[in-house]
GROMACS .gro file of C-alpha atoms in nm:
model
  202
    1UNK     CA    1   0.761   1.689   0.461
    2UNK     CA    2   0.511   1.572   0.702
    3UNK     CA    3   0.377   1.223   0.665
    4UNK     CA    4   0.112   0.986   0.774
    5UNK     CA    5   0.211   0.614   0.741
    6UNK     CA    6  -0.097   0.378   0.800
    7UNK     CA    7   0.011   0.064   0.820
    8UNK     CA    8   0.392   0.154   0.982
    9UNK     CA    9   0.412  -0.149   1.188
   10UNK     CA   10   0.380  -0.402   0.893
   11UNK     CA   11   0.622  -0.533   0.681
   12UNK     CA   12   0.630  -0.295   0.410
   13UNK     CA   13   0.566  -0.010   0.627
   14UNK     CA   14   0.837  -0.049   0.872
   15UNK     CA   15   1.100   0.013   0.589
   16UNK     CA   16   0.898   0.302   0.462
   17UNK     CA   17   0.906   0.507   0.806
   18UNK     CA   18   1.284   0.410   0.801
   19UNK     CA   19   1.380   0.565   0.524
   20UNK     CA   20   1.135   0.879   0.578
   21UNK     CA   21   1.324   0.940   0.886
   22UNK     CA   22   1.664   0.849   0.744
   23UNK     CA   23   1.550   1.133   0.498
   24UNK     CA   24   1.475   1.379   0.791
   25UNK     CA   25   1.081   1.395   0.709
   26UNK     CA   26   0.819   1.406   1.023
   27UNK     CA   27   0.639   1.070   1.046
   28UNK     CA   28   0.284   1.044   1.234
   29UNK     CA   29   0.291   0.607   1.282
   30UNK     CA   30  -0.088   0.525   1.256
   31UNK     CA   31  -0.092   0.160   1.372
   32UNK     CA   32  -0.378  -0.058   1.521
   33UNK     CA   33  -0.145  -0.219   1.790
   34UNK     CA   34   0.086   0.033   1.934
   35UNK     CA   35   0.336  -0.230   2.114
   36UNK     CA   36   0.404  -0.399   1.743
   37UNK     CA   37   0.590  -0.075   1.699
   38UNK     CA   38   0.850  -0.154   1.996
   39UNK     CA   39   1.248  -0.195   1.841
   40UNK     CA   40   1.095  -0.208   1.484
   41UNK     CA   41   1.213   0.172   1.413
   42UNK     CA   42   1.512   0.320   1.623
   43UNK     CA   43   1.398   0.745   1.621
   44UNK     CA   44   1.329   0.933   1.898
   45UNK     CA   45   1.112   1.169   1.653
   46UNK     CA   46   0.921   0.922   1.498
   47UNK     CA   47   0.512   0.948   1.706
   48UNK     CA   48   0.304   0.662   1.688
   49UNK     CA   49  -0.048   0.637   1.785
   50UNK     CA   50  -0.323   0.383   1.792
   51UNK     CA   51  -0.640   0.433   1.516
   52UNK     CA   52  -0.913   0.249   1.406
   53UNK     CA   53  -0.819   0.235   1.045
   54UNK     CA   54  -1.199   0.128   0.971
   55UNK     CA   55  -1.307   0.454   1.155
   56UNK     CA   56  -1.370   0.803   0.984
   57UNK     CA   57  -1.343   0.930   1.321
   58UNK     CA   58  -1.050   0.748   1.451
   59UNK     CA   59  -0.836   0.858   1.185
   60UNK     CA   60  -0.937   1.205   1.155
   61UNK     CA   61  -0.879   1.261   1.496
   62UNK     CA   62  -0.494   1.193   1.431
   63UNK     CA   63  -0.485   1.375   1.130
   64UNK     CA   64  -0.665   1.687   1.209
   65UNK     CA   65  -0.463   1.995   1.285
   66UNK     CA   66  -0.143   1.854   1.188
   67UNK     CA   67  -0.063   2.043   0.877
   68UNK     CA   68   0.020   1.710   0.668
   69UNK     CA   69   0.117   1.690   0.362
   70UNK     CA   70   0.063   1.310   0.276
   71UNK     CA   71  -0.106   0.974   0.382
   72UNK     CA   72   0.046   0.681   0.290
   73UNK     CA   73  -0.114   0.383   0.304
   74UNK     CA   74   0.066   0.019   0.367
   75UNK     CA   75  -0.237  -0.154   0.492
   76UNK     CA   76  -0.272  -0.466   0.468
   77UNK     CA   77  -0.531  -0.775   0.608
   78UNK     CA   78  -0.364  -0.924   0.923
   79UNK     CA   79  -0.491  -1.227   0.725
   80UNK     CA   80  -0.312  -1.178   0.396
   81UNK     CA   81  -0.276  -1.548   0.276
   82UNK     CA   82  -0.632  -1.618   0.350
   83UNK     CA   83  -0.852  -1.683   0.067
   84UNK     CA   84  -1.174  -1.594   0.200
   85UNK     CA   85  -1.380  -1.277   0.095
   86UNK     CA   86  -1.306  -0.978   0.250
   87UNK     CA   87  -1.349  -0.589   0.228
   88UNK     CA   88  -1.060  -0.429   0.412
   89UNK     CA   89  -0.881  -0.282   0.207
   90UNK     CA   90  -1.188  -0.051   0.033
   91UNK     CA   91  -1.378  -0.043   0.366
   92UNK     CA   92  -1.059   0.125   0.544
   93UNK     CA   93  -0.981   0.386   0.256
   94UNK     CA   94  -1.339   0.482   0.218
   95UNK     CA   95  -1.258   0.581   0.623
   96UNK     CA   96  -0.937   0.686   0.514
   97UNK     CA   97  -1.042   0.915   0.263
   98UNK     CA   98  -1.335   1.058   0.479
   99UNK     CA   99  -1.090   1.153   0.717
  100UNK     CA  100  -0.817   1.315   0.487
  101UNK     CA  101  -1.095   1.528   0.360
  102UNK     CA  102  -1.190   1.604   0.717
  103UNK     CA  103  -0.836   1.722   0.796
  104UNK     CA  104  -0.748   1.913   0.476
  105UNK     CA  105  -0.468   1.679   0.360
  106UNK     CA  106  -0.481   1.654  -0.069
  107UNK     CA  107  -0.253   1.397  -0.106
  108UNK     CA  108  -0.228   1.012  -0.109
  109UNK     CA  109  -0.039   0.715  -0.161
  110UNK     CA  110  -0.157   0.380  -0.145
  111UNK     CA  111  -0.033   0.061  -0.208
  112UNK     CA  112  -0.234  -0.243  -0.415
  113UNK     CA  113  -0.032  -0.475  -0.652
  114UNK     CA  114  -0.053  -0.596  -0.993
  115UNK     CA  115  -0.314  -0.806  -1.183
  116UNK     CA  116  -0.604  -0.684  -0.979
  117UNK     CA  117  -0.756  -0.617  -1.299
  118UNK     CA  118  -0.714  -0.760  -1.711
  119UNK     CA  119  -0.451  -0.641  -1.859
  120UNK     CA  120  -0.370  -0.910  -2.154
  121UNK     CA  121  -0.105  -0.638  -2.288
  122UNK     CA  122   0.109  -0.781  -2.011
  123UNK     CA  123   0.239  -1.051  -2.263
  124UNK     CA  124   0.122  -1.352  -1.991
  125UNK     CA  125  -0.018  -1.644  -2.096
  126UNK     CA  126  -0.378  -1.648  -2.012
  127UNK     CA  127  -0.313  -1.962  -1.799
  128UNK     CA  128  -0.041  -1.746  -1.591
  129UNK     CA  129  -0.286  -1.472  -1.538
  130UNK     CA  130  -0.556  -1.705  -1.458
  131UNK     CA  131  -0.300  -1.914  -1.223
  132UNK     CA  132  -0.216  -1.618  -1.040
  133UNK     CA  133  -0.497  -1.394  -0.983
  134UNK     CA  134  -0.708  -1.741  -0.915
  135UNK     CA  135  -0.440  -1.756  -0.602
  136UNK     CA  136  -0.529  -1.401  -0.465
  137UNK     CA  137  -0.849  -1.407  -0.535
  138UNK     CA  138  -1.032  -1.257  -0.277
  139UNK     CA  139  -0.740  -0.974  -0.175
  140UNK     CA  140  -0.766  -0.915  -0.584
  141UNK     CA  141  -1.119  -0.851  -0.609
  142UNK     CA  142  -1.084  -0.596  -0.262
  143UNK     CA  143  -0.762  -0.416  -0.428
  144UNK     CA  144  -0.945  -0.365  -0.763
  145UNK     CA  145  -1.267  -0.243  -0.560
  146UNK     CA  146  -1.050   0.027  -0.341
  147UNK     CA  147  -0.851   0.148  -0.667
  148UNK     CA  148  -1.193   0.160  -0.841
  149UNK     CA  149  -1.327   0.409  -0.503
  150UNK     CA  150  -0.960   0.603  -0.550
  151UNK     CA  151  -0.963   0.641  -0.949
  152UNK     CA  152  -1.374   0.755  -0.955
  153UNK     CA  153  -1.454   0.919  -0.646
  154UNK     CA  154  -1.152   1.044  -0.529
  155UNK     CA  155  -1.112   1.353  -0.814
  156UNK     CA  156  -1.031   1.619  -0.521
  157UNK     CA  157  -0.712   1.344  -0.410
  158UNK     CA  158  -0.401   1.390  -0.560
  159UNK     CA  159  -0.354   1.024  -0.536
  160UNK     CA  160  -0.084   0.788  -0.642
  161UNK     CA  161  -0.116   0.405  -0.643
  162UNK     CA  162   0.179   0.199  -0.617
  163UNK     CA  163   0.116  -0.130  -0.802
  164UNK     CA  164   0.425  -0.345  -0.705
  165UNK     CA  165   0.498  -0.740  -0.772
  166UNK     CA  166   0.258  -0.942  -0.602
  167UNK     CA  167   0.561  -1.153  -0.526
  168UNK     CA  168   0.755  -0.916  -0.287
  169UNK     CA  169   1.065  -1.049  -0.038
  170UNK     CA  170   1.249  -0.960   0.235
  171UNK     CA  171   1.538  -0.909   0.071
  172UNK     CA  172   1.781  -0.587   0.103
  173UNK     CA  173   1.761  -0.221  -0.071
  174UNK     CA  174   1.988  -0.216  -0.321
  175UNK     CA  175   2.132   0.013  -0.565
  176UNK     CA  176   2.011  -0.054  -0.880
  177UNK     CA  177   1.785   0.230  -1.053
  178UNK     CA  178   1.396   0.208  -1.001
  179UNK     CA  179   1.205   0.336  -1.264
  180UNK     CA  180   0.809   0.401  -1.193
  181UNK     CA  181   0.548   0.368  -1.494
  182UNK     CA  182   0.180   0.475  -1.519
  183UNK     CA  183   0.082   0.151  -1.581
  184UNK     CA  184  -0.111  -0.182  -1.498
  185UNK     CA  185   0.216  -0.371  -1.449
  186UNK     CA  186   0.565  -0.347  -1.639
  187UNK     CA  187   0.705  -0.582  -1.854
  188UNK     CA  188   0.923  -0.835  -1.719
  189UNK     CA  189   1.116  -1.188  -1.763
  190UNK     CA  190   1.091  -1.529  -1.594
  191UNK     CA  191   0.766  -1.683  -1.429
  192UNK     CA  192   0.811  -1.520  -1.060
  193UNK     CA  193   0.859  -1.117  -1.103
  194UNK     CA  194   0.915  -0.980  -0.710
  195UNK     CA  195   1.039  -0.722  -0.546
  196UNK     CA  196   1.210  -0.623  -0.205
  197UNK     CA  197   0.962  -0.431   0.051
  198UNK     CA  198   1.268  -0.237   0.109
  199UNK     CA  199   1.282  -0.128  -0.270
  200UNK     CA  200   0.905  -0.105  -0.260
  201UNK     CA  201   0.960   0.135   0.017
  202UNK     CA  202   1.246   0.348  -0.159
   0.00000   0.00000   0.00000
């Protein structure tokens, strides 16, 4: 396959392109900063360009006449532990979106994380939910707006969004058996759930 990684040079993404080259797929590395990508990923096939990831144009540019067959997005605000209000993550897949279209390419994957909406089936206390999402608040409110954009105006995207632990680690890729499930969150034991970025990626 032939894949678009936004976000390749962060910490998620890095692992991703990794493992899509281990796997022998093409990678197109759409980064903002070009030199972050130096030593991170050891492939003399992997190309990496430079985009505006909150420019239609930028993108589409890149993804035009490529013959891809997925985006994936690892974006992420160079800001992440801030609290304050922001819009990057919907602002840059709106531009995201508008350029896939531009460029023919039908499918996406996207990354967000869990309790961006209410979901009391979750078994959590309401205090937990309330102490966690009240810590992410701002990057909560962004993810649920970008997932809303996906889920209701997205209907000619074959679209997946990952919804990981909010609590993810550097830790290693093991070899334990990941399961996916179309849901809000799964279920899950003890008061911090996380997961690696490199089992995120795999």
């Amino acid at each position: 396959m032939f894949l678009a990684v936004l976000g390749a040079s962060g910490q998620t993404g890095v692992h991703l392109v990794q493992r899509a080259l281990d796997k022998k797929h093409r990678v197109l590395a759409l980064v903002r900063d070009t030199d972050k990508m130096n030593g991170l990923v050891r492939d003399d096939s992997l190309e990496v360009v430079q985009v505006d990831v909150m420019s239609e144009d930028s993108i589409a540019a890149q993804l035009e006449g490529r013959e891809l067959d997925v985006v994936i997005s690892c974006l992420g605000r160079t800001d992440r532990k801030s609290r304050e209000p922001s819009t990057f993550h919907s602002d840059s897949m709106r531009e995201v979106v508008g350029a896939m279209r531009r460029a023919k390419v039908k499918r996406l994957v996207c990354v967000s994380c869990w309790w961006t909406v209410s979901w009391p089936q979750d078994g959590r206390p309401w205090w937990y939910r309330w102490f966690v999402q009240s810590g992410w608040s701002a990057t909560h409110e962004d993810l649920a707006e970008m997932e809303e954009f996906i889920t209701m105006s997205c209907t000619d995207i074959n679209y997946t969004i990952v919804k990981p632990p909010i609590f993810l680690t550097d830790g290693p890729m093991d070899t334990r058996e990941l399961k996916a499930a179309q849901l809000e969150q799964v279920p899950f034991s003890g008061f911090r759930p996380s997961l690696s970025r490199a089992n995120l990626a795999r």
